[in-house]
Coordinates of C-alpha atoms and ligand atoms in Angstrom, one line a residue:
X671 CA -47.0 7.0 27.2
X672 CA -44.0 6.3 29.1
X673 CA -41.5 4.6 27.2
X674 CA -41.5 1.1 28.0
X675 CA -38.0 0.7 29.6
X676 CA -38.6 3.6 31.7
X677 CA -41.8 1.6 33.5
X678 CA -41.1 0.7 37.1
X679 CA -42.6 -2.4 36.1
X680 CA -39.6 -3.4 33.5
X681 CA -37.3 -2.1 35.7
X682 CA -38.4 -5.1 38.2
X683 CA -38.5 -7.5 35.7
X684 CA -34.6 -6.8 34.8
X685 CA -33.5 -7.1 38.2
X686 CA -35.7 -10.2 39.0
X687 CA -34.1 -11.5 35.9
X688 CA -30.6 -11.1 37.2
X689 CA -32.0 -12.8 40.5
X690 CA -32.9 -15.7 38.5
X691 CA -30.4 -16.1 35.7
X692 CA -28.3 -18.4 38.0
X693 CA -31.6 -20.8 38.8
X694 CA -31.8 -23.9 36.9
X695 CA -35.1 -25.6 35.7
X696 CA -34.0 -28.5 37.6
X697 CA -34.3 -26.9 40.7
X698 CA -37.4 -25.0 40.2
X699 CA -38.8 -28.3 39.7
X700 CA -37.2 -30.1 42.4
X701 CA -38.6 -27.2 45.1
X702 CA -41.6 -27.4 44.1
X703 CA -43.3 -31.4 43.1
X704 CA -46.4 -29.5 41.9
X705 CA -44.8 -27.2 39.1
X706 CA -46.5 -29.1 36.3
X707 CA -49.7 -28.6 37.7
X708 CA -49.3 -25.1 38.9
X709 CA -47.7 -23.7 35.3
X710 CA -50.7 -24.9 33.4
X711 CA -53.8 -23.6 32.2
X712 CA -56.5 -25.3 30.1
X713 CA -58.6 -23.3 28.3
X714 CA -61.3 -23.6 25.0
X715 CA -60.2 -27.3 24.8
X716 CA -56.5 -26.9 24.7
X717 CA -54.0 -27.4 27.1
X718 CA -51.2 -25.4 28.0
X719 CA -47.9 -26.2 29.7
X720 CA -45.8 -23.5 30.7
X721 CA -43.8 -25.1 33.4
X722 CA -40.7 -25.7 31.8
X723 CA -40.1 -22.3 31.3
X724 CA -37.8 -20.1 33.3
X725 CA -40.5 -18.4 35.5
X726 CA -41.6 -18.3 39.4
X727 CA -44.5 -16.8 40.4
X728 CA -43.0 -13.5 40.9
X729 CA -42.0 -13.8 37.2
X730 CA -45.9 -14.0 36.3
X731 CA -46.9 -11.2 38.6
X732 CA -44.3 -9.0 37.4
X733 CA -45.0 -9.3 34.3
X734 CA -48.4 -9.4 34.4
X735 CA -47.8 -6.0 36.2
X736 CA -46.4 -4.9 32.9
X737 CA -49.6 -6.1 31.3
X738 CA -51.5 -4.1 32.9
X739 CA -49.0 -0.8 33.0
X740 CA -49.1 -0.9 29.4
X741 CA -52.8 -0.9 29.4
X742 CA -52.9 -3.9 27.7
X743 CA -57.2 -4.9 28.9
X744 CA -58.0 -1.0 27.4
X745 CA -56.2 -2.0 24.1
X746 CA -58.0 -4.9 24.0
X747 CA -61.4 -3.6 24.3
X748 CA -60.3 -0.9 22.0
X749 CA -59.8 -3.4 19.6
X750 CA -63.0 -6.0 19.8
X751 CA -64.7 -2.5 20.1
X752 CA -63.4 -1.4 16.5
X753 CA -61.7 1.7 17.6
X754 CA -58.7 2.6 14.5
X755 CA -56.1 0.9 16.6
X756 CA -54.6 0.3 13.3
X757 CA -53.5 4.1 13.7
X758 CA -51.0 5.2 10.9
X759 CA -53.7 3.7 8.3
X760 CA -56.2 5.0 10.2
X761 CA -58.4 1.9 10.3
X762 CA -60.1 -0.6 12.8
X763 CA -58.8 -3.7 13.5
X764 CA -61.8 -6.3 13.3
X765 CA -60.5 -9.4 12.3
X766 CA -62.4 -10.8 14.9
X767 CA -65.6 -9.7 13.8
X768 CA -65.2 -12.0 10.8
X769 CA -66.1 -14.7 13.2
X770 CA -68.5 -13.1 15.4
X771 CA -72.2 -15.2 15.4
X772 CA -75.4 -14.0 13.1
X773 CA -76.9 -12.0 15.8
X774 CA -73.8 -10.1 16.9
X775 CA -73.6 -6.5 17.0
X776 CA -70.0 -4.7 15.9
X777 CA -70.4 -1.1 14.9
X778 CA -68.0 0.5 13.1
X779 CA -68.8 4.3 11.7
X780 CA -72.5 3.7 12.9
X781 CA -73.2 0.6 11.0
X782 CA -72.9 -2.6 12.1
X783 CA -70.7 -4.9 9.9
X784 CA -71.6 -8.4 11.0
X785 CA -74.4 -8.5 8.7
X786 CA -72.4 -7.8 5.8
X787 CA -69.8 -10.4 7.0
X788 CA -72.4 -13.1 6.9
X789 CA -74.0 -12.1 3.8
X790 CA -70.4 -13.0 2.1
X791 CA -70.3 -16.1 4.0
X792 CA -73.8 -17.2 2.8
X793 CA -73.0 -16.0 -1.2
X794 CA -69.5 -17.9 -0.6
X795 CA -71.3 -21.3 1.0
X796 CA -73.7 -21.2 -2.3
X797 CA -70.9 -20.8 -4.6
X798 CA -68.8 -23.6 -2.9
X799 CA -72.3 -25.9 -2.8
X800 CA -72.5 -25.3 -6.7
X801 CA -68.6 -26.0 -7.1
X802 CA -68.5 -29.0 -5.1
X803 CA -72.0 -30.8 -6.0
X804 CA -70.7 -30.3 -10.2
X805 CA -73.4 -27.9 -10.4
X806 CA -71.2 -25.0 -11.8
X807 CA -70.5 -26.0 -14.8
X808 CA -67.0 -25.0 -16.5
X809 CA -67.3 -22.8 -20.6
X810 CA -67.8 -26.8 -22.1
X811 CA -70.2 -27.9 -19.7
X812 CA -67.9 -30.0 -17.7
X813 CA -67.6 -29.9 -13.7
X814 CA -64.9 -28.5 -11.9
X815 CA -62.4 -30.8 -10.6
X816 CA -59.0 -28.5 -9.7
X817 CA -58.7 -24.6 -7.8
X818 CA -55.8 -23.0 -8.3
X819 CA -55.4 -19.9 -6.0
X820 CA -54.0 -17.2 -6.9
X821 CA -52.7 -14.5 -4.8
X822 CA -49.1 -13.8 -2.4
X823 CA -48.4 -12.7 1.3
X824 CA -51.3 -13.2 3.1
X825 CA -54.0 -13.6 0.4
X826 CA -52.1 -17.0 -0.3
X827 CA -49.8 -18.5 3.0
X828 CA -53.4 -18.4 5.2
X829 CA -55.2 -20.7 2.9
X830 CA -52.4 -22.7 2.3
X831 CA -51.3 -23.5 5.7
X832 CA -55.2 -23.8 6.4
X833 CA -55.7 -26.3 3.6
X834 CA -52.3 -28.6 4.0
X835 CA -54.0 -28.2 8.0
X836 CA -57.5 -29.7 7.0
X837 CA -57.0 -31.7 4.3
X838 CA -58.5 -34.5 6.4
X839 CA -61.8 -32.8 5.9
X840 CA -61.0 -32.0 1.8
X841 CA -63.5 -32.8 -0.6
X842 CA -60.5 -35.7 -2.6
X843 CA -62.6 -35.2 -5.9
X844 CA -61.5 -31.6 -6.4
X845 CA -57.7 -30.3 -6.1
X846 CA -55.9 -27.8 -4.5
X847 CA -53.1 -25.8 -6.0
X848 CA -51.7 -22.6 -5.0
X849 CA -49.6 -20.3 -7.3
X850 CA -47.8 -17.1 -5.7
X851 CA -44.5 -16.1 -7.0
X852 CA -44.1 -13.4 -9.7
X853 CA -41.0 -16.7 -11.2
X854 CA -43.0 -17.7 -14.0
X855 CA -41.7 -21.6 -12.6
X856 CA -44.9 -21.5 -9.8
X857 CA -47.1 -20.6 -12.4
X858 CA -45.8 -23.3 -15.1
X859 CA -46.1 -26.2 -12.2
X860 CA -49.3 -25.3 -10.7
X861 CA -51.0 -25.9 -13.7
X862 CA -49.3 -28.6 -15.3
X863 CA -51.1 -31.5 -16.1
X864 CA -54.4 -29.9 -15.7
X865 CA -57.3 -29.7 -17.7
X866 CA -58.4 -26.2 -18.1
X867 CA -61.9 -27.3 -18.7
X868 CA -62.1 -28.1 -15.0
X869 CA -60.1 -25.7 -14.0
X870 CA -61.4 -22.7 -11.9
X871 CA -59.1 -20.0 -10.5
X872 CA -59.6 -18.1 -7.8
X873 CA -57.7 -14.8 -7.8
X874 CA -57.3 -13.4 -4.4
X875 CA -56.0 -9.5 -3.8
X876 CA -57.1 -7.3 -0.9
X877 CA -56.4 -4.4 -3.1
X878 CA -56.2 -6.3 -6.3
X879 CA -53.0 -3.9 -7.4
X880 CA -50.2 -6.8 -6.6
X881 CA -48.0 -7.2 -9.4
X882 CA -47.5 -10.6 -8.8
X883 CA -51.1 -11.8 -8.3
X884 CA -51.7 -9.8 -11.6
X885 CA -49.3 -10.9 -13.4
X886 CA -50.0 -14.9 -12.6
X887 CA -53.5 -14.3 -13.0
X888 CA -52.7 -12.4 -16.6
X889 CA -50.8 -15.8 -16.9
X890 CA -53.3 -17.8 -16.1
X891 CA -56.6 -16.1 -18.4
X892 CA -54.3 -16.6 -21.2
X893 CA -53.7 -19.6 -20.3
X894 CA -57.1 -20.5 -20.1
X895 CA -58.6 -18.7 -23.0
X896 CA -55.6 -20.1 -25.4
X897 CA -57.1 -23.5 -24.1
X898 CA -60.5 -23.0 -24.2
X899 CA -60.7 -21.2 -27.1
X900 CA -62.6 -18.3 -26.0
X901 CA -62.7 -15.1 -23.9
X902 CA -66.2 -16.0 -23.0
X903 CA -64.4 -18.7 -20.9
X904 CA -63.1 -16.5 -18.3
X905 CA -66.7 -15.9 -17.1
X906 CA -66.6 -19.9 -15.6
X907 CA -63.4 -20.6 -15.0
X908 CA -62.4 -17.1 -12.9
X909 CA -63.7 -15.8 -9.7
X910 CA -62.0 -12.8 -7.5
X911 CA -61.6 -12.2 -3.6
X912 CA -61.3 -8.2 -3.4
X913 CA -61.8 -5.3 -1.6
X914 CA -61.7 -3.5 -5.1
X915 CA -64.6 -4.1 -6.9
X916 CA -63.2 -1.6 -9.6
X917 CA -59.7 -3.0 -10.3
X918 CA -61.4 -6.7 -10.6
X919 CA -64.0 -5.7 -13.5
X920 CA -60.7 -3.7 -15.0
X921 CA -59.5 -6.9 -14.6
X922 CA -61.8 -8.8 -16.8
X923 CA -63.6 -11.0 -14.1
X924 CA -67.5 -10.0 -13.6
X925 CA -68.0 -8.2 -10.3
X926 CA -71.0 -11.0 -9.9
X927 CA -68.2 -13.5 -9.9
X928 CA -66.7 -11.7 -7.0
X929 CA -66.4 -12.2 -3.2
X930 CA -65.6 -9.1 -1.1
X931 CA -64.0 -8.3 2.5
X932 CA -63.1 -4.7 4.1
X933 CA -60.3 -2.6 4.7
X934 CA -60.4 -3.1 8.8
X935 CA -59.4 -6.7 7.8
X936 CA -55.2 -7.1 7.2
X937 CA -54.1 -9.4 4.4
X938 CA -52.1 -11.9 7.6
X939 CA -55.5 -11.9 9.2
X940 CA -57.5 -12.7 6.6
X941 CA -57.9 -16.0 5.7
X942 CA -61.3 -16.7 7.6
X943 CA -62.5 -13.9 5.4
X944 CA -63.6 -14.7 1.5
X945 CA -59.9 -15.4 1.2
X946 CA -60.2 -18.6 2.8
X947 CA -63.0 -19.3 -0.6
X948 CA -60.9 -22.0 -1.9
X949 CA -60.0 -23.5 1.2
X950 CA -64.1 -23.4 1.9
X951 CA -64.2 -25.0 -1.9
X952 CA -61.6 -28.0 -0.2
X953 CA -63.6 -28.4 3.0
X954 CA -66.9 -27.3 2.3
X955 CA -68.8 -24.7 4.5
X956 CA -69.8 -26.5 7.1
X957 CA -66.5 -27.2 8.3
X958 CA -65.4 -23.9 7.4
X959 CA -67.7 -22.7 9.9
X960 CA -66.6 -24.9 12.9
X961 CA -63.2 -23.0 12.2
X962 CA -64.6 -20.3 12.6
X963 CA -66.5 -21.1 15.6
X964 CA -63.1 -21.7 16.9
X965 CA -61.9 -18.8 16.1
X966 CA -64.8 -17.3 18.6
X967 CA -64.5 -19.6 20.9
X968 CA -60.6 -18.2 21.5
X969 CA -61.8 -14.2 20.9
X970 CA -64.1 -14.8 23.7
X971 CA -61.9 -16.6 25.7
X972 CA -59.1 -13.2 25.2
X973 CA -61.7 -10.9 25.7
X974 CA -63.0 -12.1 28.7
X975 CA -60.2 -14.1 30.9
X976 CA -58.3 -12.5 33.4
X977 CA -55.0 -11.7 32.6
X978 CA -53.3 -14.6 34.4
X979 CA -56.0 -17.0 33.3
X980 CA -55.7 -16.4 29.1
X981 CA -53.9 -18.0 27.1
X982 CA -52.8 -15.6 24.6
X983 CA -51.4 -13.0 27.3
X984 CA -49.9 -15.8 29.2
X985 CA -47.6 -17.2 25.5
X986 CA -47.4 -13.3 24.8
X987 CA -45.8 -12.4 28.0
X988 CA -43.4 -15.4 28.2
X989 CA -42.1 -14.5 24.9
X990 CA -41.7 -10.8 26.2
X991 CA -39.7 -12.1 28.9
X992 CA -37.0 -14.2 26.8
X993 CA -37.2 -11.6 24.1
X994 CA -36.3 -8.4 26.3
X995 CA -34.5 -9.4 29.1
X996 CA -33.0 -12.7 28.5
X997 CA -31.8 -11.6 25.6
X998 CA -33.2 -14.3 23.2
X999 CA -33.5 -13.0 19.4
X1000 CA -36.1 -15.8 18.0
X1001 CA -38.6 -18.6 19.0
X1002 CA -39.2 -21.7 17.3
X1003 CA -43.4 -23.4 17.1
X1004 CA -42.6 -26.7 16.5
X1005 CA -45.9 -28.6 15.5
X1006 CA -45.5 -32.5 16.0
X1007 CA -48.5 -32.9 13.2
X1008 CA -47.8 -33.2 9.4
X1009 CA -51.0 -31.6 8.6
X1010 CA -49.3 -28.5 10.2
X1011 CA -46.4 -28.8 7.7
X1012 CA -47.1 -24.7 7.0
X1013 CA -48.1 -23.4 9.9
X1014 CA -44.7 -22.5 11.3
X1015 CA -44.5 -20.5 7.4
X1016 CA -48.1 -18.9 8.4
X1017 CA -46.4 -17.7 12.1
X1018 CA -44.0 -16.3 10.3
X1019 CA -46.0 -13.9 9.0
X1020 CA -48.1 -13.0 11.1
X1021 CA -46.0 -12.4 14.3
X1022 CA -42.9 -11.2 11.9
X1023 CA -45.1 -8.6 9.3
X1024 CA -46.9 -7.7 13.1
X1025 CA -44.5 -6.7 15.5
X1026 CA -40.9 -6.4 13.2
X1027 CA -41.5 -2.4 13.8
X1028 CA -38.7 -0.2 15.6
X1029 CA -41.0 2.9 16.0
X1030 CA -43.4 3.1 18.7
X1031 CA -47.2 4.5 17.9
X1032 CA -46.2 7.6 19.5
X1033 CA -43.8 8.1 16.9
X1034 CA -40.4 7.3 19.1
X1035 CA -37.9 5.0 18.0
X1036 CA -37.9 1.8 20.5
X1037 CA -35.0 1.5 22.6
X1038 CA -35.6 -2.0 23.4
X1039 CA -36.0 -5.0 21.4
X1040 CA -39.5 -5.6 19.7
X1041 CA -40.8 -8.8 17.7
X1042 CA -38.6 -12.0 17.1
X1043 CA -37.3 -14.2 14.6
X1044 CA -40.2 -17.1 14.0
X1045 CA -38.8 -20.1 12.9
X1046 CA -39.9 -24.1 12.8
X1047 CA -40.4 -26.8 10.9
X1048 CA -42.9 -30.1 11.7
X1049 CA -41.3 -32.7 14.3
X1050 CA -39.8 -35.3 14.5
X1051 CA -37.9 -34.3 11.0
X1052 CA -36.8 -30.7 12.8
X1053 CA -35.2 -33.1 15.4
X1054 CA -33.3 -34.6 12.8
X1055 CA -32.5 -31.6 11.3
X1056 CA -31.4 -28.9 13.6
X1057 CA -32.9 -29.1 16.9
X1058 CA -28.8 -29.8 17.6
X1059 CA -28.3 -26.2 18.0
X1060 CA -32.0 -25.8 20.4
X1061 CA -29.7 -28.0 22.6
X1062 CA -25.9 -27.9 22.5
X1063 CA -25.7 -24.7 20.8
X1064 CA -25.1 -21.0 22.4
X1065 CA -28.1 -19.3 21.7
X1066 CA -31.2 -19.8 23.6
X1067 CA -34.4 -20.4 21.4
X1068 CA -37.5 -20.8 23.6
X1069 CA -39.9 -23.4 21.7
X1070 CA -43.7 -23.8 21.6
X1071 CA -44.2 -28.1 20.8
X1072 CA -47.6 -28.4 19.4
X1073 CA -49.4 -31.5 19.2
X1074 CA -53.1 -33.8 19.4
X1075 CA -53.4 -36.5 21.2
X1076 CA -55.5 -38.3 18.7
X1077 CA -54.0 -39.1 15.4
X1078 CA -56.4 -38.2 12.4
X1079 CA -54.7 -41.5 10.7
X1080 CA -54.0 -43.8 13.2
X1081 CA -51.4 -46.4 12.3
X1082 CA -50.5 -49.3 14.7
X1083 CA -48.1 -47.4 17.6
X1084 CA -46.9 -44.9 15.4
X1085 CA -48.8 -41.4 17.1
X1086 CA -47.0 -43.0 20.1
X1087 CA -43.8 -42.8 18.8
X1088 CA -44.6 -39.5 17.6
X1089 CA -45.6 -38.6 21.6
X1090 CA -42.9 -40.0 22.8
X1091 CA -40.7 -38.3 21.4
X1092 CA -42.7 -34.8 21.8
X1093 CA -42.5 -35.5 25.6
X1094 CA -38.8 -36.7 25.1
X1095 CA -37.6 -33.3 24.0
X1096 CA -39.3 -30.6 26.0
X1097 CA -38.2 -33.1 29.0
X1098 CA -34.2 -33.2 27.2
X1099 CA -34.4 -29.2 27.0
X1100 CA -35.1 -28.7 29.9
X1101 CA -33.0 -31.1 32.5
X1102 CA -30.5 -32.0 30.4
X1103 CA -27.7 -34.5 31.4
X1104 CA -25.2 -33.6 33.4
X1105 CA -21.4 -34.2 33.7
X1106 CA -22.3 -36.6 36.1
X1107 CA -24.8 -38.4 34.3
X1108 CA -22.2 -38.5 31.6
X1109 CA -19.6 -40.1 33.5
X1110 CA -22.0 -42.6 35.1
X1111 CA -22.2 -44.2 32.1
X1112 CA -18.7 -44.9 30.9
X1113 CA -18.2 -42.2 28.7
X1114 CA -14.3 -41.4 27.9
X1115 CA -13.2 -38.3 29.5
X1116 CA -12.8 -37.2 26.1
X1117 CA -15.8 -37.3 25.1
X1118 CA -17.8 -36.0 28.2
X1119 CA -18.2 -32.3 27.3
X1120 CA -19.5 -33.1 23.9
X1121 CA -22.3 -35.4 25.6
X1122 CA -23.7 -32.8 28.1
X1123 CA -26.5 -31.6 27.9
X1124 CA -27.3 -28.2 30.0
X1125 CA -30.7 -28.1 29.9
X1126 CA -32.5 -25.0 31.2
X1127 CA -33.8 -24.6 27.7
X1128 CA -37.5 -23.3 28.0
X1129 CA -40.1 -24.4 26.1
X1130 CA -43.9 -24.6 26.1
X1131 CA -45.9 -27.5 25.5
X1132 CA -49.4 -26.9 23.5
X1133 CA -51.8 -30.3 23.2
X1134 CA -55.1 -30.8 22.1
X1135 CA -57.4 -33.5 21.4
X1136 CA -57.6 -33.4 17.6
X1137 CA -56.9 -31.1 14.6
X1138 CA -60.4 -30.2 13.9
X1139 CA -61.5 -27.6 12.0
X1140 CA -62.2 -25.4 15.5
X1141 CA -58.9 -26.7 17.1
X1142 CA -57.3 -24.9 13.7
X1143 CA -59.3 -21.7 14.5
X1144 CA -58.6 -21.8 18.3
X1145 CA -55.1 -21.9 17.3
X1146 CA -54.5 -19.8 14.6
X1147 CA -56.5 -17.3 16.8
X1148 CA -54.0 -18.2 19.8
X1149 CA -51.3 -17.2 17.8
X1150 CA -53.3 -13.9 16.5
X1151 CA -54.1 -12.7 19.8
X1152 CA -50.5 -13.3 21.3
X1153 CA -48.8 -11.3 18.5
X1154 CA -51.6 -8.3 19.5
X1155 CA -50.4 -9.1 23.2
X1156 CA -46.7 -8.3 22.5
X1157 CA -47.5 -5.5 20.3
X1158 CA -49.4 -3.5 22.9
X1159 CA -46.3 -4.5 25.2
X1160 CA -43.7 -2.9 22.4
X1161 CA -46.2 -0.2 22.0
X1162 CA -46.1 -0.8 18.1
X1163 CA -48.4 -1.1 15.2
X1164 CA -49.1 -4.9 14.9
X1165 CA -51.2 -3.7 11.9
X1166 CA -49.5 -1.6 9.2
X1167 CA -46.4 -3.1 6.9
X1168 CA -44.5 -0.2 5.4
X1169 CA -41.2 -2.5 5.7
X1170 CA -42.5 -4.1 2.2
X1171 CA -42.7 -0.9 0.4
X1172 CA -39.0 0.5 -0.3
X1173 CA -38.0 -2.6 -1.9
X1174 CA -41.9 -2.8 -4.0
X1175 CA -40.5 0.3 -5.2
X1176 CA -37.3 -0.2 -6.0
X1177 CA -38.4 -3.1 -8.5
X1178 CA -40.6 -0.5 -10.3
X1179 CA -37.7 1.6 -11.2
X1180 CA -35.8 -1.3 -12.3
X1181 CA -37.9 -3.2 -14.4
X1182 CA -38.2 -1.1 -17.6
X1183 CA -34.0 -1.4 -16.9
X1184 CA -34.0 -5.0 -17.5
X1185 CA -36.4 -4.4 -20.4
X1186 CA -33.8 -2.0 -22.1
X1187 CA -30.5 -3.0 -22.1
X1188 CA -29.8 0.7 -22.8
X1189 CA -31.3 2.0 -20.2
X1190 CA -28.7 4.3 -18.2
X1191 CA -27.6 2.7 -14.6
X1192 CA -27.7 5.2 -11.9
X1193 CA -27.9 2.9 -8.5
X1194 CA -24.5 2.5 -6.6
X1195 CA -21.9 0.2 -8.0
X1196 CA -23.1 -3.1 -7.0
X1197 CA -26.8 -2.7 -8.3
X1198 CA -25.5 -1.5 -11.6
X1199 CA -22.8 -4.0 -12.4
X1200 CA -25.4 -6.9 -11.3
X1201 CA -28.3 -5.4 -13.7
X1202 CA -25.0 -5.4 -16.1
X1203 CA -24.1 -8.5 -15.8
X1204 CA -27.8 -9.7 -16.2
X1205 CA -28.3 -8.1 -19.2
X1206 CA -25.3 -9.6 -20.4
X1207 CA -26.5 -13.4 -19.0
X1208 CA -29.9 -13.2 -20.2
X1209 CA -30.1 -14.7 -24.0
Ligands
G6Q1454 C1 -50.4 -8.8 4.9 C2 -49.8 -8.0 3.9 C3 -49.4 -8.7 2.6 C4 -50.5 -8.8 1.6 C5 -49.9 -9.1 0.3 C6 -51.0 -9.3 -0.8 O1 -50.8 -8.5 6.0 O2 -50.5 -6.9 3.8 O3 -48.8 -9.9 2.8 O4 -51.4 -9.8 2.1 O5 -49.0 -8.1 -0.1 O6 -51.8 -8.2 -0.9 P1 -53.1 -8.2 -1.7 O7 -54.0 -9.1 -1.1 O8 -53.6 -6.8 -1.7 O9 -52.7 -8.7 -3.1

């Protein structure tokens, strides 16, 4: 393939960038009174705004030009289709055959795998039933009242961000914790003040090898069996989310007591697999299932929209556009929703682990920039916090504002304050106030460049009805299908991670270093006089 900057297509887009840099917002807006209207799309229940973004029509075309240059409808057959997209691991890519309906058909090697996907749902809706109605008993007969999840990366943020998302929908009787970092601290507080007889872990690992899921969950069986007084104890109070039905027995946990999912799943696109089992335990399988229905709803809606009609492509392509030729190095999601409180976290996975790659799947370094900095935190707090520098400050962030119309607790006027000041922003980023505006209002001359505001700051406005379980799914597969969409654009592997490995590594060779203070040093300088002066800290 032709390498992406060499594509007549880009080579537009830079020039009609150039031809635009000079436009404001304000203008775009004040040609045209239907912009609002026009730069909108609603789709699978959700409404999206992209009118206060720095486009034109010609912007769209262009780069839905690109799109289609980059074969972007072929890549996305290839993947529904379950072709090894996922090419320097060799594997298929079929996240979205997690959510596919009883009936559907997805062959991969000559079988088809949706069977085998619902088979796993159906064990995983009987354990939950058993879990939730008391039935499963705990080693002294008592019912389970707290989950602890074990697991890191994206055997733990998916379940977490999902659960803090639905908690509406939780189960209140039964508890939620969620333990992930190798410091021995996570561990200590997730299980403080609980009762191990109603305690039940669930130990979540793809490949069931991570040292720091192993080593909590070797934590956490002591733990447990120092309580309870018995080995015999791990048999009710552990169960495991694997592809490696091995490791897990090595383990200690029966493979009976074990839910399983497939290699042409990722770990960041995995929690509507069986490692979403303890948020299933939280919100029971019904509701787990209208996520998931949302999550189909959105595949379909990707698969089968034209380009200028679907939501992912159109949030993919925007991003593209601010990301490579305006020059902008991250993009902030900005839910206005506490339930979202992790979802920005979540993002950051996903799009970061996806598309932070610099070589392109034909094996050539990129010379052009490839996946952005993902950043956010809940609103209004963010805009007490540092939406300052989204503003006033020299770097231009483009912003996706999330929010739902209904409140899932309503409270006198308060979701309207929470509105008002979601509209209040986009509409601040993106017309400002002007010198002029300043001065009108009696500000000292002093004081008038510190009060403007220059606007032009784009930014997309997402809004939905409610956060339902489906809403969650539709978004979460939004966000899924807009990181493939930038990756086929950059022409990288959204699915392999070998950025984690040097550094996995690294730690290897150094722990039995820590373990022996006599261990001989031979990093560079700065390694070996900090393992020094650890040694020499630690009592
Ligand atoms: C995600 C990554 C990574 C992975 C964790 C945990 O896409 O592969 O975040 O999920 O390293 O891996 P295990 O599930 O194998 O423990």
């Amino acid at each position: 393939m032709t390498s992406l900057t060499k594509l007549p297509e880009y080579q537009s887009l830079r020039e009609h960038q150039q031809s635009l840099a000079g436009t404001h917002l304000r203008e775009l807006f004040a040609q045209d009174a239907e912009r609002g209207q026009r730069f909108a799309l609603e789709a699978v229940g959700i409404y999206l705004d992209y009118s206060k973004n720095l486009i034109t029509q010609q912007t769209l075309d262009l780069l839905i030009g690109l799109a289609r240059a980059t074969g972007l409808e072929q890549r996305i057959g290839a993947m529904f289709r379950g072709d090894k997209i996922n090419a320097t691991e060799g594997r298929a890519v079929l996240h979205t055959a997690l959510r596919a309906p009883r009936d559907a058909v997805v062959q991969l090697d000559g079988a088809n795998v949706v069977p085998d996907v619902h088979a796993v749902l159906d064990r995983m809706s009987g354990f939950c039933a058993q879990v939730r109605s008391g039935q499963w008993k705990g080693h002294t007969g008592k019912p389970i009242r707290t989950i602890v999840n074990v697991g890191i990366g994206g055997s733990d943020l998916g379940p977490l961000m999902a659960f803090e998302a639905l908690k509406h929908y939780s189960q209140r009787n039964l508890s939620l914790r969620f333990v992930s970092n190798v410091d021995p601290t996570d561990f200590a507080e997730a299980v403080q003040g609980l009762n191990a007889e109603e305690t039940l872990f669930v130990v979540c690992s793809k490949t069931f090898t991570t040292l720091e899921t192993l080593a909590n969950a070797r934590l956490a069986r002591a733990w447990c069996v120092e309580a309870l007084g018995s080995e015999a104890a791990v048999g009710r109070h552990f169960v495991a989310v694997s592809t490696n039905a091995e490791k897990v027995a090595e383990f200690g946990i029966d493979t009976q007591n074990m839910f399983g999912f497939w290699d042409w799943v990722g770990g960041r696109y995995s929690y509507d697999s069986a490692i979403g089992l303890s948020l299933m335990l939280a919100i029971g399988p019904e509701r787990f299932s209208e996520m998931l229905g949302g999550f189909r709803a959105m595949d379909e809606h990707f698969r089968t929209a034209p380009l200028d009609e679907n939501l992912p492509v159109l949030l993919g392509l925007i991003g593209v556009w601010y990301n490579n030729f305006w020059g902008a190095e991250s993009h902030a999601v900005l839910p206005y929703d506490q339930y979202l409180k992790r979802f920005s976290a979540y993002l950051q996975q996903l799009d970061m682990e996806s598309n932070g790659k610099q070589v392109t799947l034909s094996g050539e370094r990129c010379d052009y920039q490839t996946g952005p900095i993902i950043w956010g935190e809940p609103g209004t707090n963010g805009q007490h916090a540092f939406y300052q520098l989204i503003h006033q400050g020299t770097k231009l962030i483009p912003c996706d504002f999330l929010a739902f119309a209904n409140s899932l607790n309503p409270r006198g006027n308060q979701h309207d304050l929470l509105m008002a000041n979601f509209f209040a922003q986009t509409e601040a980023l993106a017309f400002g106030k002007t010198e002029a505006q300043v001065r009108a209002d009696g500000v000292p001359e002093a004081l008038v460049l510190h009060k403007v505001f220059q606007g032009n700051r784009p930014t997309n406005t997402i809004l939905f009805d409610r956060l339902t379980p489906a809403a969650l799914g539709k978004l979460v597969a939004l966000y899924e299908h807009k990181v493939f969409v930038q990756g086929v654009i950059w022409n990288v592997n959204s699915f392999d991670q070998w950025g984690v490995e040097l550094g996995k590594v690294l730690a290897q060779r150094i722990i039995p270093e820590l373990e022996d203070p006599k261990a001989v040093l031979a990093h560079d300088s700065s390694t070996n006089e900090l393992i020094r002066r650890y040694r020499a800290l630690k009592s």
